[in-house]
Amino acid sequence: MTMRIDVISAVPDSLISPLNTSIIKRAQERKKVDIIVHNLRDYAYDKHKQIDDKPFGGGPGMLLKPEPFFECIEKLISERKYDHILYPSPGGKFYNQQLANRFSLAENIMIIAGHYKGIDDRVRQKFATDEISIGRYVLTGGEIAVLVIIDSVVRLLPGVLNDSESALNDSLMDGDIIEAPYYTRPAEYKELKVPEVLLSGHEKKVKDWKEEQSKLLTEKWKKINNLE
Ligand code: ADE
């Protein structure tokens, strides 16, 4: 099965290069996912192709107008059923691995990216099924959040990661375990040494060391993030 992801954006160029790089590019070539980026401006039908306007009630900044979103979204939902219509926003539910796991089971996902001060709220009210925040900070637009969501979902699709890539991440599936650090050659560089045990060739000792490091790093991570 090929997952389909439709993204609607006022600045589609900001998405094109990251989506056509590395593993996400390969996932599309392997037909594991089809990512279609829609330019909001293509759905502005007035003669100036205007997509933004001043907010009612005043205040600084411009808002994305409702009509181009409605035109685009209504066309898409007339063509297929969407399991999720995501709206990245600082006011949304905090994104995490559990949500990524859930979204990775979908057949069709739509993501609506806001820009400038945001979107006329009627778009969210009418269409959004999930409002998602990627953290407690404000971005200039939803596009980076779109990329975070797509990257974290697509890497979970069967056949996207190669065995060696997925094995590396198995223990991260719930996002709450930090793995032991990794090293490669040279064994010593600028007087910085790779831990001796990793060079020992002793499988059991290496396994114990990785588990111990993982435990320590997970405890430290919980402490610095005030978890539990
Ligand atoms: N748009 C602007 N800030 C955002 C955030 N923190 N998460 C998701 N979308 C956003």
PDB file of N, CA, C and O in Angstrom, residues 144-208:
ATOM      1  N   ILE A 144       7.628  23.892   8.786  1.00  0.00           N
ATOM      2  CA  ILE A 144       8.636  23.076   9.470  1.00  0.00           C
ATOM      3  C   ILE A 144       7.956  21.983  10.295  1.00  0.00           C
ATOM      4  O   ILE A 144       8.418  20.838  10.338  1.00  0.00           O
ATOM      5  N   ALA A 145       6.816  22.313  10.882  1.00  0.00           N
ATOM      6  CA  ALA A 145       6.042  21.295  11.604  1.00  0.00           C
ATOM      7  C   ALA A 145       5.548  20.219  10.635  1.00  0.00           C
ATOM      8  O   ALA A 145       5.548  19.025  10.963  1.00  0.00           O
ATOM      9  N   VAL A 146       5.159  20.632   9.438  1.00  0.00           N
ATOM     10  CA  VAL A 146       4.739  19.670   8.409  1.00  0.00           C
ATOM     11  C   VAL A 146       5.868  18.681   8.132  1.00  0.00           C
ATOM     12  O   VAL A 146       5.662  17.464   8.062  1.00  0.00           O
ATOM     13  N   LEU A 147       7.077  19.211   7.991  1.00  0.00           N
ATOM     14  CA  LEU A 147       8.227  18.347   7.697  1.00  0.00           C
ATOM     15  C   LEU A 147       8.524  17.402   8.861  1.00  0.00           C
ATOM     16  O   LEU A 147       8.864  16.234   8.648  1.00  0.00           O
ATOM     17  N   VAL A 148       8.384  17.901  10.075  1.00  0.00           N
ATOM     18  CA  VAL A 148       8.606  17.049  11.260  1.00  0.00           C
ATOM     19  C   VAL A 148       7.616  15.893  11.256  1.00  0.00           C
ATOM     20  O   VAL A 148       7.983  14.723  11.462  1.00  0.00           O
ATOM     21  N   ILE A 149       6.357  16.205  11.000  1.00  0.00           N
ATOM     22  CA  ILE A 149       5.321  15.164  11.016  1.00  0.00           C
ATOM     23  C   ILE A 149       5.575  14.152   9.896  1.00  0.00           C
ATOM     24  O   ILE A 149       5.579  12.936  10.127  1.00  0.00           O
ATOM     25  N   ILE A 150       5.826  14.651   8.682  1.00  0.00           N
ATOM     26  CA  ILE A 150       6.024  13.733   7.549  1.00  0.00           C
ATOM     27  C   ILE A 150       7.245  12.839   7.791  1.00  0.00           C
ATOM     28  O   ILE A 150       7.184  11.618   7.605  1.00  0.00           O
ATOM     29  N   ASP A 151       8.341  13.423   8.232  1.00  0.00           N
ATOM     30  CA  ASP A 151       9.557  12.630   8.447  1.00  0.00           C
ATOM     31  C   ASP A 151       9.327  11.526   9.465  1.00  0.00           C
ATOM     32  O   ASP A 151       9.674  10.363   9.256  1.00  0.00           O
ATOM     33  N   SER A 152       8.693  11.882  10.588  1.00  0.00           N
ATOM     34  CA  SER A 152       8.506  10.915  11.670  1.00  0.00           C
ATOM     35  C   SER A 152       7.508   9.831  11.294  1.00  0.00           C
ATOM     36  O   SER A 152       7.598   8.707  11.800  1.00  0.00           O
ATOM     37  N   VAL A 153       6.558  10.131  10.413  1.00  0.00           N
ATOM     38  CA  VAL A 153       5.556   9.143   9.989  1.00  0.00           C
ATOM     39  C   VAL A 153       6.126   8.238   8.891  1.00  0.00           C
ATOM     40  O   VAL A 153       6.020   7.011   8.953  1.00  0.00           O
ATOM     41  N   VAL A 154       6.769   8.850   7.896  1.00  0.00           N
ATOM     42  CA  VAL A 154       7.209   8.079   6.725  1.00  0.00           C
ATOM     43  C   VAL A 154       8.262   7.039   7.108  1.00  0.00           C
ATOM     44  O   VAL A 154       8.262   5.924   6.591  1.00  0.00           O
ATOM     45  N   ARG A 155       9.146   7.362   8.063  1.00  0.00           N
ATOM     46  CA  ARG A 155      10.184   6.393   8.440  1.00  0.00           C
ATOM     47  C   ARG A 155       9.591   5.151   9.107  1.00  0.00           C
ATOM     48  O   ARG A 155      10.272   4.129   9.223  1.00  0.00           O
ATOM     49  N   LEU A 156       8.320   5.234   9.538  1.00  0.00           N
ATOM     50  CA  LEU A 156       7.675   4.078  10.163  1.00  0.00           C
ATOM     51  C   LEU A 156       6.992   3.166   9.147  1.00  0.00           C
ATOM     52  O   LEU A 156       6.593   2.055   9.489  1.00  0.00           O
ATOM     53  N   LEU A 157       6.826   3.635   7.909  1.00  0.00           N
ATOM     54  CA  LEU A 157       6.102   2.821   6.927  1.00  0.00           C
ATOM     55  C   LEU A 157       6.929   1.594   6.551  1.00  0.00           C
ATOM     56  O   LEU A 157       8.145   1.697   6.344  1.00  0.00           O
ATOM     57  N   PRO A 158       6.276   0.428   6.463  1.00  0.00           N
ATOM     58  CA  PRO A 158       7.005  -0.801   6.140  1.00  0.00           C
ATOM     59  C   PRO A 158       7.801  -0.649   4.844  1.00  0.00           C
ATOM     60  O   PRO A 158       7.267  -0.154   3.847  1.00  0.00           O
ATOM     61  N   GLY A 159       9.065  -1.052   4.877  1.00  0.00           N
ATOM     62  CA  GLY A 159       9.900  -1.024   3.672  1.00  0.00           C
ATOM     63  C   GLY A 159      10.596   0.306   3.424  1.00  0.00           C
ATOM     64  O   GLY A 159      11.318   0.439   2.445  1.00  0.00           O
ATOM     65  N   VAL A 160      10.394   1.281   4.291  1.00  0.00           N
ATOM     66  CA  VAL A 160      11.066   2.574   4.084  1.00  0.00           C
ATOM     67  C   VAL A 160      12.500   2.528   4.612  1.00  0.00           C
ATOM     68  O   VAL A 160      13.443   2.883   3.911  1.00  0.00           O
ATOM     69  N   LEU A 161      12.662   2.067   5.841  1.00  0.00           N
ATOM     70  CA  LEU A 161      14.025   1.943   6.377  1.00  0.00           C
ATOM     71  C   LEU A 161      14.591   0.589   6.005  1.00  0.00           C
ATOM     72  O   LEU A 161      13.869  -0.408   5.953  1.00  0.00           O
ATOM     73  N   ASN A 162      15.882   0.552   5.723  1.00  0.00           N
ATOM     74  CA  ASN A 162      16.544  -0.733   5.528  1.00  0.00           C
ATOM     75  C   ASN A 162      16.758  -1.374   6.897  1.00  0.00           C
ATOM     76  O   ASN A 162      16.687  -0.700   7.925  1.00  0.00           O
ATOM     77  N   ASP A 163      17.032  -2.690   6.908  1.00  0.00           N
ATOM     78  CA  ASP A 163      17.169  -3.413   8.175  1.00  0.00           C
ATOM     79  C   ASP A 163      18.127  -2.721   9.131  1.00  0.00           C
ATOM     80  O   ASP A 163      17.828  -2.547  10.310  1.00  0.00           O
ATOM     81  N   SER A 164      19.293  -2.322   8.614  1.00  0.00           N
ATOM     82  CA  SER A 164      20.301  -1.752   9.503  1.00  0.00           C
ATOM     83  C   SER A 164      19.798  -0.434  10.094  1.00  0.00           C
ATOM     84  O   SER A 164      20.023  -0.129  11.252  1.00  0.00           O
ATOM     85  N   GLU A 165      19.060   0.341   9.311  1.00  0.00           N
ATOM     86  CA  GLU A 165      18.547   1.615   9.814  1.00  0.00           C
ATOM     87  C   GLU A 165      17.475   1.407  10.874  1.00  0.00           C
ATOM     88  O   GLU A 165      17.419   2.128  11.863  1.00  0.00           O
ATOM     89  N   SER A 166      16.613   0.406  10.654  1.00  0.00           N
ATOM     90  CA  SER A 166      15.521   0.235  11.616  1.00  0.00           C
ATOM     91  C   SER A 166      16.004  -0.407  12.905  1.00  0.00           C
ATOM     92  O   SER A 166      15.554  -0.030  13.974  1.00  0.00           O
ATOM     93  N   ALA A 167      16.929  -1.362  12.801  1.00  0.00           N
ATOM     94  CA  ALA A 167      17.461  -2.009  14.003  1.00  0.00           C
ATOM     95  C   ALA A 167      18.014  -0.952  14.956  1.00  0.00           C
ATOM     96  O   ALA A 167      17.831  -1.017  16.171  1.00  0.00           O
ATOM     97  N   LEU A 168      18.646   0.052  14.367  1.00  0.00           N
ATOM     98  CA  LEU A 168      19.238   1.134  15.137  1.00  0.00           C
ATOM     99  C   LEU A 168      18.213   1.823  16.021  1.00  0.00           C
ATOM    100  O   LEU A 168      18.534   2.385  17.054  1.00  0.00           O
ATOM    101  N   ASN A 169      16.965   1.799  15.576  1.00  0.00           N
ATOM    102  CA  ASN A 169      15.957   2.631  16.225  1.00  0.00           C
ATOM    103  C   ASN A 169      14.875   1.842  16.960  1.00  0.00           C
ATOM    104  O   ASN A 169      13.972   2.436  17.511  1.00  0.00           O
ATOM    105  N   ASP A 170      14.974   0.518  16.956  1.00  0.00           N
ATOM    106  CA  ASP A 170      13.912  -0.292  17.554  1.00  0.00           C
ATOM    107  C   ASP A 170      13.547   0.158  18.952  1.00  0.00           C
ATOM    108  O   ASP A 170      12.379   0.297  19.290  1.00  0.00           O
ATOM    109  N   SER A 171      14.565   0.398  19.785  1.00  0.00           N
ATOM    110  CA  SER A 171      14.273   0.701  21.181  1.00  0.00           C
ATOM    111  C   SER A 171      13.732   2.117  21.363  1.00  0.00           C
ATOM    112  O   SER A 171      13.326   2.500  22.439  1.00  0.00           O
ATOM    113  N   LEU A 172      13.739   2.896  20.281  1.00  0.00           N
ATOM    114  CA  LEU A 172      13.208   4.262  20.396  1.00  0.00           C
ATOM    115  C   LEU A 172      11.719   4.329  20.079  1.00  0.00           C
ATOM    116  O   LEU A 172      11.153   5.406  20.062  1.00  0.00           O
ATOM    117  N   MET A 173      11.115   3.161  19.835  1.00  0.00           N
ATOM    118  CA  MET A 173       9.739   3.164  19.342  1.00  0.00           C
ATOM    119  C   MET A 173       8.782   3.947  20.224  1.00  0.00           C
ATOM    120  O   MET A 173       7.839   4.534  19.738  1.00  0.00           O
ATOM    121  N   ASP A 174       8.997   3.955  21.537  1.00  0.00           N
ATOM    122  CA  ASP A 174       8.074   4.729  22.361  1.00  0.00           C
ATOM    123  C   ASP A 174       8.649   6.107  22.697  1.00  0.00           C
ATOM    124  O   ASP A 174       8.041   6.878  23.422  1.00  0.00           O
ATOM    125  N   GLY A 175       9.812   6.415  22.125  1.00  0.00           N
ATOM    126  CA  GLY A 175      10.382   7.737  22.302  1.00  0.00           C
ATOM    127  C   GLY A 175      10.890   8.012  23.702  1.00  0.00           C
ATOM    128  O   GLY A 175      11.332   9.117  23.987  1.00  0.00           O
ATOM    129  N   ASP A 176      10.833   7.046  24.589  1.00  0.00           N
ATOM    130  CA  ASP A 176      11.205   7.301  25.983  1.00  0.00           C
ATOM    131  C   ASP A 176      12.445   6.540  26.418  1.00  0.00           C
ATOM    132  O   ASP A 176      12.713   6.407  27.606  1.00  0.00           O
ATOM    133  N   ILE A 177      13.183   6.017  25.457  1.00  0.00           N
ATOM    134  CA  ILE A 177      14.448   5.360  25.785  1.00  0.00           C
ATOM    135  C   ILE A 177      15.550   5.998  24.955  1.00  0.00           C
ATOM    136  O   ILE A 177      15.424   6.135  23.739  1.00  0.00           O
ATOM    137  N   ILE A 178      16.582   6.440  25.616  1.00  0.00           N
ATOM    138  CA  ILE A 178      17.711   7.032  24.910  1.00  0.00           C
ATOM    139  C   ILE A 178      18.774   5.952  24.748  1.00  0.00           C
ATOM    140  O   ILE A 178      19.113   5.256  25.709  1.00  0.00           O
ATOM    141  N   GLU A 179      19.279   5.817  23.536  1.00  0.00           N
ATOM    142  CA  GLU A 179      20.226   4.752  23.252  1.00  0.00           C
ATOM    143  C   GLU A 179      21.654   5.108  23.651  1.00  0.00           C
ATOM    144  O   GLU A 179      21.999   6.293  23.773  1.00  0.00           O
ATOM    145  N   ALA A 180      22.464   4.077  23.791  1.00  0.00           N
ATOM    146  CA  ALA A 180      23.895   4.266  24.048  1.00  0.00           C
ATOM    147  C   ALA A 180      24.529   5.001  22.864  1.00  0.00           C
ATOM    148  O   ALA A 180      24.047   4.887  21.744  1.00  0.00           O
ATOM    149  N   PRO A 181      25.598   5.764  23.116  1.00  0.00           N
ATOM    150  CA  PRO A 181      26.257   6.471  22.007  1.00  0.00           C
ATOM    151  C   PRO A 181      26.948   5.494  21.054  1.00  0.00           C
ATOM    152  O   PRO A 181      27.292   4.371  21.429  1.00  0.00           O
ATOM    153  N   TYR A 182      27.127   5.929  19.830  1.00  0.00           N
ATOM    154  CA  TYR A 182      27.802   5.125  18.808  1.00  0.00           C
ATOM    155  C   TYR A 182      29.146   5.730  18.435  1.00  0.00           C
ATOM    156  O   TYR A 182      29.336   6.947  18.522  1.00  0.00           O
ATOM    157  N   TYR A 183      30.059   4.874  18.008  1.00  0.00           N
ATOM    158  CA  TYR A 183      31.389   5.311  17.550  1.00  0.00           C
ATOM    159  C   TYR A 183      31.773   4.527  16.302  1.00  0.00           C
ATOM    160  O   TYR A 183      31.350   3.389  16.136  1.00  0.00           O
ATOM    161  N   THR A 184      32.601   5.169  15.468  1.00  0.00           N
ATOM    162  CA  THR A 184      33.185   4.427  14.348  1.00  0.00           C
ATOM    163  C   THR A 184      34.689   4.709  14.316  1.00  0.00           C
ATOM    164  O   THR A 184      35.222   5.371  15.213  1.00  0.00           O
ATOM    165  N   ARG A 185      35.393   4.180  13.318  1.00  0.00           N
ATOM    166  CA  ARG A 185      36.830   4.399  13.242  1.00  0.00           C
ATOM    167  C   ARG A 185      37.165   5.872  12.977  1.00  0.00           C
ATOM    168  O   ARG A 185      36.333   6.563  12.370  1.00  0.00           O
ATOM    169  N   PRO A 186      38.255   6.383  13.404  1.00  0.00           N
ATOM    170  CA  PRO A 186      39.356   5.707  14.102  1.00  0.00           C
ATOM    171  C   PRO A 186      39.084   5.507  15.603  1.00  0.00           C
ATOM    172  O   PRO A 186      38.333   6.274  16.198  1.00  0.00           O
ATOM    173  N   ALA A 187      39.706   4.498  16.184  1.00  0.00           N
ATOM    174  CA  ALA A 187      39.509   4.176  17.599  1.00  0.00           C
ATOM    175  C   ALA A 187      40.062   5.261  18.516  1.00  0.00           C
ATOM    176  O   ALA A 187      39.643   5.397  19.659  1.00  0.00           O
ATOM    177  N   GLU A 188      41.022   6.010  17.991  1.00  0.00           N
ATOM    178  CA  GLU A 188      41.522   7.160  18.750  1.00  0.00           C
ATOM    179  C   GLU A 188      41.705   8.319  17.784  1.00  0.00           C
ATOM    180  O   GLU A 188      42.261   8.163  16.704  1.00  0.00           O
ATOM    181  N   TYR A 189      41.180   9.499  18.187  1.00  0.00           N
ATOM    182  CA  TYR A 189      41.249  10.677  17.309  1.00  0.00           C
ATOM    183  C   TYR A 189      41.464  11.905  18.174  1.00  0.00           C
ATOM    184  O   TYR A 189      40.682  12.154  19.106  1.00  0.00           O
ATOM    185  N   LYS A 190      42.545  12.641  17.902  1.00  0.00           N
ATOM    186  CA  LYS A 190      42.913  13.813  18.701  1.00  0.00           C
ATOM    187  C   LYS A 190      42.855  13.488  20.200  1.00  0.00           C
ATOM    188  O   LYS A 190      42.227  14.207  20.984  1.00  0.00           O
ATOM    189  N   GLU A 191      43.419  12.354  20.564  1.00  0.00           N
ATOM    190  CA  GLU A 191      43.469  11.854  21.945  1.00  0.00           C
ATOM    191  C   GLU A 191      42.098  11.504  22.532  1.00  0.00           C
ATOM    192  O   GLU A 191      41.961  11.268  23.724  1.00  0.00           O
ATOM    193  N   LEU A 192      41.058  11.505  21.710  1.00  0.00           N
ATOM    194  CA  LEU A 192      39.725  11.088  22.166  1.00  0.00           C
ATOM    195  C   LEU A 192      39.544   9.614  21.821  1.00  0.00           C
ATOM    196  O   LEU A 192      39.640   9.227  20.654  1.00  0.00           O
ATOM    197  N   LYS A 193      39.291   8.813  22.896  1.00  0.00           N
ATOM    198  CA  LYS A 193      39.264   7.358  22.696  1.00  0.00           C
ATOM    199  C   LYS A 193      37.846   6.806  22.675  1.00  0.00           C
ATOM    200  O   LYS A 193      36.983   7.255  23.423  1.00  0.00           O
ATOM    201  N   VAL A 194      37.638   5.814  21.838  1.00  0.00           N
ATOM    202  CA  VAL A 194      36.394   5.046  21.843  1.00  0.00           C
ATOM    203  C   VAL A 194      36.418   4.149  23.084  1.00  0.00           C
ATOM    204  O   VAL A 194      37.479   3.601  23.431  1.00  0.00           O
ATOM    205  N   PRO A 195      35.279   4.002  23.807  1.00  0.00           N
ATOM    206  CA  PRO A 195      35.273   3.127  24.986  1.00  0.00           C
ATOM    207  C   PRO A 195      35.862   1.743  24.664  1.00  0.00           C
ATOM    208  O   PRO A 195      35.466   1.106  23.683  1.00  0.00           O
ATOM    209  N   GLU A 196      36.799   1.317  25.533  1.00  0.00           N
ATOM    210  CA  GLU A 196      37.567   0.084  25.350  1.00  0.00           C
ATOM    211  C   GLU A 196      36.677  -1.130  25.043  1.00  0.00           C
ATOM    212  O   GLU A 196      36.967  -1.922  24.153  1.00  0.00           O
ATOM    213  N   VAL A 197      35.574  -1.242  25.773  1.00  0.00           N
ATOM    214  CA  VAL A 197      34.726  -2.436  25.672  1.00  0.00           C
ATOM    215  C   VAL A 197      34.220  -2.646  24.241  1.00  0.00           C
ATOM    216  O   VAL A 197      34.064  -3.790  23.789  1.00  0.00           O
ATOM    217  N   LEU A 198      34.005  -1.539  23.497  1.00  0.00           N
ATOM    218  CA  LEU A 198      33.489  -1.673  22.132  1.00  0.00           C
ATOM    219  C   LEU A 198      34.532  -2.272  21.191  1.00  0.00           C
ATOM    220  O   LEU A 198      34.195  -2.786  20.122  1.00  0.00           O
ATOM    221  N   LEU A 199      35.802  -2.186  21.599  1.00  0.00           N
ATOM    222  CA  LEU A 199      36.877  -2.726  20.757  1.00  0.00           C
ATOM    223  C   LEU A 199      37.206  -4.164  21.145  1.00  0.00           C
ATOM    224  O   LEU A 199      37.986  -4.827  20.474  1.00  0.00           O
ATOM    225  N   SER A 200      36.575  -4.653  22.233  1.00  0.00           N
ATOM    226  CA  SER A 200      36.973  -5.938  22.821  1.00  0.00           C
ATOM    227  C   SER A 200      36.518  -7.138  22.004  1.00  0.00           C
ATOM    228  O   SER A 200      37.072  -8.222  22.135  1.00  0.00           O
ATOM    229  N   GLY A 201      35.464  -6.956  21.202  1.00  0.00           N
ATOM    230  CA  GLY A 201      34.921  -8.098  20.461  1.00  0.00           C
ATOM    231  C   GLY A 201      34.135  -9.047  21.351  1.00  0.00           C
ATOM    232  O   GLY A 201      33.700 -10.106  20.908  1.00  0.00           O
ATOM    233  N   HIS A 202      33.917  -8.658  22.595  1.00  0.00           N
ATOM    234  CA  HIS A 202      33.214  -9.499  23.566  1.00  0.00           C
ATOM    235  C   HIS A 202      31.724  -9.140  23.545  1.00  0.00           C
ATOM    236  O   HIS A 202      31.294  -8.140  24.130  1.00  0.00           O
ATOM    237  N   GLU A 203      30.928  -9.982  22.861  1.00  0.00           N
ATOM    238  CA  GLU A 203      29.531  -9.649  22.582  1.00  0.00           C
ATOM    239  C   GLU A 203      28.705  -9.337  23.836  1.00  0.00           C
ATOM    240  O   GLU A 203      27.973  -8.352  23.878  1.00  0.00           O
ATOM    241  N   LYS A 204      28.840 -10.207  24.842  1.00  0.00           N
ATOM    242  CA  LYS A 204      28.049 -10.048  26.072  1.00  0.00           C
ATOM    243  C   LYS A 204      28.419  -8.750  26.794  1.00  0.00           C
ATOM    244  O   LYS A 204      27.545  -8.000  27.233  1.00  0.00           O
ATOM    245  N   LYS A 205      29.725  -8.496  26.880  1.00  0.00           N
ATOM    246  CA  LYS A 205      30.165  -7.267  27.556  1.00  0.00           C
ATOM    247  C   LYS A 205      29.680  -6.025  26.823  1.00  0.00           C
ATOM    248  O   LYS A 205      29.306  -5.028  27.435  1.00  0.00           O
ATOM    249  N   VAL A 206      29.721  -6.071  25.492  1.00  0.00           N
ATOM    250  CA  VAL A 206      29.250  -4.935  24.681  1.00  0.00           C
ATOM    251  C   VAL A 206      27.766  -4.707  24.931  1.00  0.00           C
ATOM    252  O   VAL A 206      27.314  -3.571  25.151  1.00  0.00           O
ATOM    253  N   LYS A 207      27.004  -5.813  24.946  1.00  0.00           N
ATOM    254  CA  LYS A 207      25.550  -5.718  25.159  1.00  0.00           C
ATOM    255  C   LYS A 207      25.255  -5.115  26.537  1.00  0.00           C
ATOM    256  O   LYS A 207      24.423  -4.201  26.664  1.00  0.00           O
ATOM    257  N   ASP A 208      25.960  -5.612  27.576  1.00  0.00           N
ATOM    258  CA  ASP A 208      25.765  -5.078  28.932  1.00  0.00           C
ATOM    259  C   ASP A 208      26.110  -3.596  28.996  1.00  0.00           C
ATOM    260  O   ASP A 208      25.409  -2.803  29.619  1.00  0.00           O
TER     261      ASP A 208
END
